[in-house]
Amino acid sequence: MASSKVVIFALTNDAHAGAIAWSLKQNGAQVLWGPSLRFNPAMKYSFRADGTGIHPESKTFSSGTVSAVWNRYTTVPDASDCVPEDRLFVTQQWDAFDQNAFAVPHEMANALWLNQPLFAARAENKLFQLKAAHKVGLSFPETFFSNDAEDVRDLIDRWGKVVLKTFIGHVWESRSTRETHRISVALLDQYTEINDRAVAICPSIYQRYIEKEFDIRVAVLGDQIFSAKILRNTGPTYMDWRPHILDEDVLVEEFTLPEAVEDQIHRFMREMGLSIGFIDLVMDLHGNVQFLEVNQQGQFLFVEEKLPQMPLLQAMTSLLLTGRSDYSVGDSKKVHFADYLQSKEFAELCEAPQRDVEIISYEA
């Protein structure tokens, strides 16, 4: 274990990546962490392609040196060390180099990838997710992908309540008040004014609203599944629990999925080509589990923060150390997310520059 090397593609101020890097180092592993192949200006690579195949010539990714690659989040490589006049061209060259390498992940690093880049990109497609869910028998609410206001009104008439989901989150700022607004999920009902032009201009996802007992957050880490139910101590369930996860009223409890649903989730992950994923489910009022979506690189350590007995940090560490989907949680030293939150490494990460909220557009 001590000789394991793990590569983490993530922003260097990502708290999840920081926790995993800290845990891996507690287990004696080498960690290479950055948002692109250009981890630092001194990094050098060569890939040789000949009649025998494609071979990495650099020590970083030479065969057998890397146990696993966590492909959490990548950005265009930094080229700020070259002269300003050449920066755009050099950045584009590095970006193309990265894309070429990520297109042949196992030639770059013959290791377990979490997740393989091409499968990770495909998993961002919500229609493909629902196709895979249907194939393995997971139930999900009827869903429309549409820019037709007449259809949207028909859906509201038929279902009463409809959840509007954007394909990507959107942030905008009011020029007059300087207030920042966000949208990713909204509830539509008979009192909602549907603007034909706005709907036609901007396609979105429209899903039948499910009256639910509680939400279920599932972390699939290799062959192991960890599930927690999310509900409120008082009052009705949240339409979307994510903005409220730190509220005092939120209750998170361990939950065991029915064996048949766990089997469907395993088959769903294989269909998607994913080694890890974070799935949102709901339990409806009839006791049926309904699939909503999978985020192939979602947040998950907040569950351990709420439920310290659920060893998510240790499980992810063992998965990366062994480079095997059939790992055991005990393949690494016992580590706790709470200990990381008290560490000097976390304090240093909190002091690092954070990404500003990206303002996508402005309103008058």
Short mmCIF file of C-alpha atoms in Angstrom, two decimals:
data_model
loop_
_atom_site.label_atom_id
_atom_site.label_comp_id
_atom_site.label_asym_id
_atom_site.label_seq_id
_atom_site.Cartn_x
_atom_site.Cartn_y
_atom_site.Cartn_z
CA MET A 1 0.00 0.00 0.00
CA ALA A 2 2.77 2.43 0.92
CA SER A 3 4.06 2.51 -2.65
CA SER A 4 0.70 3.37 -4.21
CA LYS A 5 0.47 6.47 -6.35
CA VAL A 6 -2.92 8.10 -6.90
CA VAL A 7 -3.66 10.84 -9.41
CA ILE A 8 -6.45 13.30 -8.58
CA PHE A 9 -7.74 15.61 -11.29
CA ALA A 10 -9.55 18.34 -9.33
CA LEU A 11 -9.28 21.98 -8.41
CA THR A 12 -6.68 22.50 -5.71
CA ASN A 13 -9.24 24.25 -3.48
CA ASP A 14 -11.76 21.40 -3.72
CA ALA A 15 -12.53 20.26 -0.15
CA HIS A 16 -13.48 16.74 -1.25
CA ALA A 17 -10.22 16.32 -3.16
CA GLY A 18 -8.37 17.77 -0.19
CA ALA A 19 -9.95 15.25 2.19
CA ILE A 20 -9.12 12.32 -0.06
CA ALA A 21 -5.53 13.53 -0.63
CA TRP A 22 -5.09 13.93 3.15
CA SER A 23 -6.46 10.43 3.78
CA LEU A 24 -4.28 8.86 1.09
CA LYS A 25 -1.19 10.46 2.58
CA GLN A 26 -2.20 9.14 6.01
CA ASN A 27 -1.94 5.74 4.33
CA GLY A 28 1.53 6.41 2.89
CA ALA A 29 0.42 6.96 -0.71
CA GLN A 30 1.92 9.43 -3.16
CA VAL A 31 -0.66 11.90 -4.45
CA LEU A 32 -0.47 13.94 -7.63
CA TRP A 33 -3.28 16.53 -7.52
CA GLY A 34 -4.23 19.24 -9.98
CA PRO A 35 -6.92 20.26 -12.47
CA SER A 36 -5.07 19.20 -15.65
CA LEU A 37 -2.08 17.21 -16.86
CA ARG A 38 0.01 20.32 -16.32
CA PHE A 39 0.18 19.86 -12.56
CA ASN A 40 3.06 22.34 -12.52
CA PRO A 41 5.27 24.06 -15.14
CA ALA A 42 8.01 21.44 -14.67
CA MET A 43 5.79 18.50 -15.73
CA LYS A 44 6.96 16.74 -18.88
CA TYR A 45 5.23 14.03 -20.86
CA SER A 46 5.76 11.88 -23.91
CA PHE A 47 3.38 9.39 -25.47
CA ARG A 48 4.84 7.04 -28.05
CA ALA A 49 2.57 5.59 -30.74
CA ASP A 50 3.99 2.86 -32.98
CA GLY A 51 3.17 -0.54 -34.41
CA THR A 52 2.88 -2.02 -30.93
CA GLY A 53 0.36 0.50 -29.60
CA ILE A 54 0.38 3.66 -27.50
CA HIS A 55 2.80 3.92 -24.60
CA PRO A 56 3.38 6.66 -22.00
CA GLU A 57 7.09 7.48 -21.84
CA SER A 58 6.94 9.72 -18.76
CA LYS A 59 7.61 8.41 -15.26
CA THR A 60 4.37 9.97 -14.04
CA PHE A 61 2.21 7.51 -15.95
CA SER A 62 4.61 4.68 -16.72
CA SER A 63 3.03 1.24 -16.46
CA GLY A 64 2.37 0.01 -12.94
CA THR A 65 3.15 3.22 -11.07
CA VAL A 66 -0.44 4.45 -10.59
CA SER A 67 -3.11 2.46 -8.73
CA ALA A 68 -6.04 4.75 -9.55
CA VAL A 69 -7.02 8.04 -11.17
CA TRP A 70 -9.83 10.12 -9.69
CA ASN A 71 -11.13 12.16 -12.60
CA ARG A 72 -13.19 14.61 -10.52
CA TYR A 73 -12.90 17.91 -12.39
CA THR A 74 -10.58 19.21 -15.08
CA THR A 75 -9.94 22.68 -16.46
CA VAL A 76 -7.96 24.15 -19.32
CA PRO A 77 -4.28 23.90 -18.36
CA ASP A 78 -2.56 27.00 -17.00
CA ALA A 79 -0.11 28.66 -19.39
CA SER A 80 0.50 31.84 -17.44
CA ASP A 81 4.27 31.26 -17.42
CA CYS A 82 4.64 32.06 -21.13
CA VAL A 83 4.66 35.52 -22.71
CA PRO A 84 1.16 37.10 -23.00
CA GLU A 85 1.29 37.17 -26.80
CA ASP A 86 1.62 33.37 -26.93
CA ARG A 87 -0.65 32.50 -24.01
CA LEU A 88 -3.81 31.74 -26.01
CA PHE A 89 -1.97 29.50 -28.47
CA VAL A 90 -0.05 27.65 -25.74
CA THR A 91 -3.24 27.19 -23.70
CA GLN A 92 -4.98 25.71 -26.74
CA GLN A 93 -2.02 23.40 -27.35
CA TRP A 94 -2.12 22.14 -23.76
CA ASP A 95 -5.89 21.74 -23.90
CA ALA A 96 -5.61 19.67 -27.09
CA PHE A 97 -2.79 17.62 -25.51
CA ASP A 98 -5.00 16.92 -22.49
CA GLN A 99 -7.97 15.94 -24.67
CA ASN A 100 -5.81 13.53 -26.69
CA ALA A 101 -4.47 11.90 -23.53
CA PHE A 102 -7.90 11.65 -21.88
CA ALA A 103 -9.29 9.96 -25.01
CA VAL A 104 -7.01 6.95 -24.28
CA PRO A 105 -7.14 6.82 -20.46
CA HIS A 106 -5.81 3.31 -19.96
CA GLU A 107 -2.90 3.97 -22.27
CA MET A 108 -2.16 7.10 -20.23
CA ALA A 109 -2.47 5.29 -16.91
CA ASN A 110 -3.19 1.57 -16.77
CA ALA A 111 -5.16 1.96 -13.56
CA LEU A 112 -8.68 2.16 -12.18
CA TRP A 113 -10.34 5.35 -13.45
CA LEU A 114 -13.04 7.07 -11.43
CA ASN A 115 -14.47 7.66 -13.98
CA GLN A 116 -13.18 7.10 -17.50
CA PRO A 117 -13.38 10.49 -19.30
CA LEU A 118 -15.58 9.44 -22.21
CA PHE A 119 -18.06 7.65 -19.93
CA ALA A 120 -17.96 10.56 -17.47
CA ALA A 121 -18.87 13.02 -20.23
CA ARG A 122 -21.69 10.77 -21.46
CA ALA A 123 -23.06 10.47 -17.92
CA GLU A 124 -23.81 14.20 -17.88
CA ASN A 125 -26.56 13.49 -20.43
CA LYS A 126 -29.87 13.23 -18.56
CA LEU A 127 -31.67 11.47 -21.40
CA PHE A 128 -28.97 8.82 -21.50
CA GLN A 129 -29.33 8.38 -17.72
CA LEU A 130 -33.07 7.76 -18.04
CA LYS A 131 -32.51 5.36 -20.96
CA ALA A 132 -30.11 3.35 -18.78
CA ALA A 133 -32.50 3.50 -15.80
CA HIS A 134 -35.34 2.20 -17.99
CA LYS A 135 -33.16 -0.61 -19.33
CA VAL A 136 -32.35 -1.95 -15.86
CA GLY A 137 -35.89 -1.50 -14.51
CA LEU A 138 -35.42 1.50 -12.22
CA SER A 139 -38.66 3.45 -11.86
CA PHE A 140 -38.56 7.20 -12.50
CA PRO A 141 -41.13 10.01 -12.86
CA GLU A 142 -42.41 10.78 -16.34
CA THR A 143 -40.08 13.39 -17.81
CA PHE A 144 -40.20 15.77 -20.78
CA PHE A 145 -37.27 17.52 -22.43
CA SER A 146 -39.00 20.40 -24.15
CA ASN A 147 -39.19 23.99 -25.35
CA ASP A 148 -42.90 23.82 -26.16
CA ALA A 149 -45.00 25.94 -23.75
CA GLU A 150 -48.22 24.20 -24.82
CA ASP A 151 -46.78 20.86 -23.80
CA VAL A 152 -45.64 22.33 -20.49
CA ARG A 153 -49.17 23.58 -19.75
CA ASP A 154 -50.55 20.15 -20.65
CA LEU A 155 -48.12 18.56 -18.21
CA ILE A 156 -49.25 20.86 -15.41
CA ASP A 157 -52.90 20.16 -16.21
CA ARG A 158 -52.21 16.43 -16.14
CA TRP A 159 -49.89 16.20 -13.13
CA GLY A 160 -50.78 19.26 -11.05
CA LYS A 161 -47.16 19.92 -10.08
CA VAL A 162 -44.13 19.85 -12.36
CA VAL A 163 -40.48 20.23 -11.46
CA LEU A 164 -38.50 22.36 -13.91
CA LYS A 165 -34.83 21.42 -14.05
CA THR A 166 -32.20 23.26 -16.02
CA PHE A 167 -29.59 21.23 -17.85
CA ILE A 168 -26.94 23.28 -16.07
CA GLY A 169 -27.16 25.66 -13.12
CA HIS A 170 -27.50 29.32 -14.01
CA VAL A 171 -26.33 32.39 -12.10
CA TRP A 172 -27.26 35.97 -12.88
CA GLU A 173 -26.91 39.35 -11.24
CA SER A 174 -29.29 42.29 -11.04
CA ARG A 175 -27.55 45.44 -12.29
CA SER A 176 -29.83 47.59 -10.14
CA THR A 177 -29.63 45.74 -6.81
CA ARG A 178 -26.40 43.75 -7.34
CA GLU A 179 -28.22 40.73 -5.95
CA THR A 180 -27.10 37.34 -7.24
CA HIS A 181 -29.74 34.82 -8.27
CA ARG A 182 -29.47 31.14 -9.10
CA ILE A 183 -31.71 28.62 -10.77
CA SER A 184 -31.43 24.90 -11.28
CA VAL A 185 -34.76 23.62 -9.95
CA ALA A 186 -38.21 25.26 -9.70
CA LEU A 187 -41.72 24.00 -8.96
CA LEU A 188 -44.48 24.82 -11.45
CA ASP A 189 -48.20 24.49 -10.75
CA GLN A 190 -51.55 25.85 -11.92
CA TYR A 191 -50.69 29.32 -10.59
CA THR A 192 -47.39 29.56 -12.51
CA GLU A 193 -47.43 31.94 -15.47
CA ILE A 194 -45.93 30.14 -18.46
CA ASN A 195 -44.21 32.53 -20.87
CA ASP A 196 -44.39 31.02 -24.36
CA ARG A 197 -41.42 32.97 -25.70
CA ALA A 198 -39.20 32.20 -22.72
CA VAL A 199 -39.96 28.48 -22.89
CA ALA A 200 -39.38 28.40 -26.66
CA ILE A 201 -36.05 30.19 -26.36
CA CYS A 202 -34.72 28.02 -23.54
CA PRO A 203 -35.35 24.23 -23.52
CA SER A 204 -35.47 22.61 -20.10
CA ILE A 205 -36.34 19.38 -18.32
CA TYR A 206 -39.89 19.02 -16.98
CA GLN A 207 -40.56 16.17 -14.57
CA ARG A 208 -43.69 15.06 -12.77
CA TYR A 209 -43.42 16.07 -9.13
CA ILE A 210 -43.37 13.07 -6.80
CA GLU A 211 -45.08 13.38 -3.42
CA LYS A 212 -42.51 11.65 -1.25
CA GLU A 213 -41.84 10.23 2.18
CA PHE A 214 -38.17 11.19 2.01
CA ASP A 215 -35.17 11.61 -0.26
CA ILE A 216 -32.40 9.03 -0.58
CA ARG A 217 -28.77 9.86 -1.37
CA VAL A 218 -26.75 6.91 -2.63
CA ALA A 219 -22.96 6.83 -2.92
CA VAL A 220 -21.77 4.06 -5.22
CA LEU A 221 -18.05 3.58 -4.62
CA GLY A 222 -16.86 0.67 -6.71
CA ASP A 223 -18.83 -2.42 -5.77
CA GLN A 224 -20.11 -0.95 -2.50
CA ILE A 225 -23.28 1.07 -1.98
CA PHE A 226 -23.84 3.49 0.89
CA SER A 227 -27.33 4.94 1.31
CA ALA A 228 -28.80 7.65 3.53
CA LYS A 229 -32.28 9.05 3.74
CA ILE A 230 -32.79 12.81 4.00
CA LEU A 231 -35.88 14.38 5.55
CA ARG A 232 -36.97 17.18 7.83
CA ASN A 233 -37.46 17.00 11.57
CA THR A 234 -40.64 19.03 11.15
CA GLY A 235 -42.93 19.91 8.28
CA PRO A 236 -43.13 18.52 4.75
CA THR A 237 -40.16 17.20 2.82
CA TYR A 238 -38.04 19.62 0.81
CA MET A 239 -38.69 19.87 -2.91
CA ASP A 240 -34.89 20.08 -3.30
CA TRP A 241 -32.88 19.23 -0.19
CA ARG A 242 -29.50 20.37 -1.53
CA PRO A 243 -29.71 24.09 -0.61
CA HIS A 244 -30.89 23.08 2.88
CA ILE A 245 -28.39 20.35 3.76
CA LEU A 246 -26.74 22.48 6.47
CA ASP A 247 -30.07 23.56 7.99
CA GLU A 248 -30.68 22.47 11.58
CA ASP A 249 -34.04 21.05 10.51
CA VAL A 250 -32.43 18.49 8.16
CA LEU A 251 -32.33 14.91 9.40
CA VAL A 252 -29.96 12.39 7.76
CA GLU A 253 -30.23 8.71 8.68
CA GLU A 254 -28.69 5.49 7.46
CA PHE A 255 -30.95 3.61 5.09
CA THR A 256 -30.86 0.14 3.56
CA LEU A 257 -32.19 -0.07 0.04
CA PRO A 258 -34.23 -3.11 -1.01
CA GLU A 259 -31.94 -5.80 -2.41
CA ALA A 260 -33.68 -5.62 -5.79
CA VAL A 261 -33.03 -1.87 -6.03
CA GLU A 262 -29.36 -2.31 -5.11
CA ASP A 263 -29.08 -4.89 -7.89
CA GLN A 264 -30.69 -2.44 -10.34
CA ILE A 265 -28.23 0.27 -9.26
CA HIS A 266 -25.25 -2.02 -9.87
CA ARG A 267 -26.59 -2.85 -13.34
CA PHE A 268 -27.31 0.84 -13.97
CA MET A 269 -23.71 1.77 -13.13
CA ARG A 270 -22.39 -0.90 -15.49
CA GLU A 271 -24.73 0.34 -18.22
CA MET A 272 -23.41 3.89 -17.68
CA GLY A 273 -19.79 2.71 -17.60
CA LEU A 274 -19.24 4.35 -14.20
CA SER A 275 -17.09 3.12 -11.31
CA ILE A 276 -18.41 5.73 -8.88
CA GLY A 277 -21.54 7.84 -8.84
CA PHE A 278 -23.87 9.69 -6.49
CA ILE A 279 -27.51 8.94 -7.08
CA ASP A 280 -30.62 10.83 -6.01
CA LEU A 281 -33.69 8.71 -5.32
CA VAL A 282 -37.00 9.38 -3.58
CA MET A 283 -39.34 7.10 -1.67
CA ASP A 284 -42.85 7.91 -2.86
CA LEU A 285 -46.00 7.74 -0.73
CA HIS A 286 -46.71 4.22 -2.02
CA GLY A 287 -43.35 2.84 -0.82
CA ASN A 288 -41.78 2.77 -4.28
CA VAL A 289 -38.23 3.93 -4.91
CA GLN A 290 -38.02 6.44 -7.78
CA PHE A 291 -34.78 7.29 -9.60
CA LEU A 292 -34.10 10.98 -10.28
CA GLU A 293 -30.50 11.30 -11.49
CA VAL A 294 -26.86 10.34 -11.04
CA ASN A 295 -24.05 12.82 -10.58
CA GLN A 296 -20.89 11.02 -11.55
CA GLN A 297 -18.74 13.40 -9.46
CA GLY A 298 -21.08 14.69 -6.80
CA GLN A 299 -20.63 15.70 -3.17
CA PHE A 300 -20.71 12.85 -0.68
CA LEU A 301 -18.66 13.59 2.43
CA PHE A 302 -21.44 15.77 3.87
CA VAL A 303 -23.22 12.46 4.58
CA GLU A 304 -20.32 11.26 6.74
CA GLU A 305 -20.31 14.66 8.44
CA LYS A 306 -23.94 14.02 9.39
CA LEU A 307 -23.41 10.28 9.97
CA PRO A 308 -19.86 9.72 11.31
CA GLN A 309 -20.46 5.98 11.43
CA MET A 310 -20.74 5.80 7.62
CA PRO A 311 -17.09 5.35 6.46
CA LEU A 312 -17.27 7.14 3.11
CA LEU A 313 -13.82 8.74 3.35
CA GLN A 314 -12.20 5.43 4.27
CA ALA A 315 -14.10 3.59 1.54
CA MET A 316 -13.01 6.05 -1.16
CA THR A 317 -9.44 5.86 0.16
CA SER A 318 -9.44 2.05 -0.01
CA LEU A 319 -10.90 2.11 -3.52
CA LEU A 320 -8.14 4.43 -4.75
CA LEU A 321 -5.33 2.68 -2.87
CA THR A 322 -6.18 -0.79 -4.13
CA GLY A 323 -7.27 0.25 -7.60
CA ARG A 324 -9.93 -2.45 -7.38
CA SER A 325 -13.70 -2.10 -7.47
CA ASP A 326 -14.00 -5.18 -5.24
CA TYR A 327 -12.02 -3.57 -2.41
CA SER A 328 -12.84 -3.82 1.29
CA VAL A 329 -13.30 -0.70 3.40
CA GLY A 330 -10.65 -2.08 5.77
CA ASP A 331 -8.00 -2.05 3.02
CA SER A 332 -6.90 1.35 4.37
CA LYS A 333 -6.34 2.81 7.81
CA LYS A 334 -9.42 4.04 9.58
CA VAL A 335 -9.84 7.72 8.78
CA HIS A 336 -12.65 10.12 9.59
CA PHE A 337 -13.84 13.20 7.76
CA ALA A 338 -14.19 14.97 11.12
CA ASP A 339 -10.43 14.56 11.67
CA TYR A 340 -9.69 16.10 8.30
CA LEU A 341 -11.87 19.10 9.15
CA GLN A 342 -9.62 19.67 12.19
CA SER A 343 -6.36 19.23 10.27
CA LYS A 344 -3.84 21.87 9.22
CA GLU A 345 -4.34 20.71 5.62
CA PHE A 346 -8.01 21.72 5.74
CA ALA A 347 -7.14 25.04 7.38
CA GLU A 348 -4.63 25.73 4.59
CA LEU A 349 -7.19 24.82 1.94
CA CYS A 350 -9.69 27.25 3.49
CA GLU A 351 -7.06 30.00 3.28
CA ALA A 352 -6.40 29.30 -0.42
CA PRO A 353 -8.05 31.57 -3.02
CA GLN A 354 -11.54 30.35 -3.83
CA ARG A 355 -13.21 30.50 -7.21
CA ASP A 356 -15.53 33.48 -7.57
CA VAL A 357 -19.14 32.81 -8.48
CA GLU A 358 -19.27 32.91 -12.23
CA ILE A 359 -21.86 35.46 -13.34
CA ILE A 360 -23.37 34.05 -16.50
CA SER A 361 -25.66 36.97 -17.34
CA TYR A 362 -27.15 40.19 -16.03
CA GLU A 363 -30.65 41.58 -15.73
CA ALA A 364 -31.60 45.26 -15.72
#
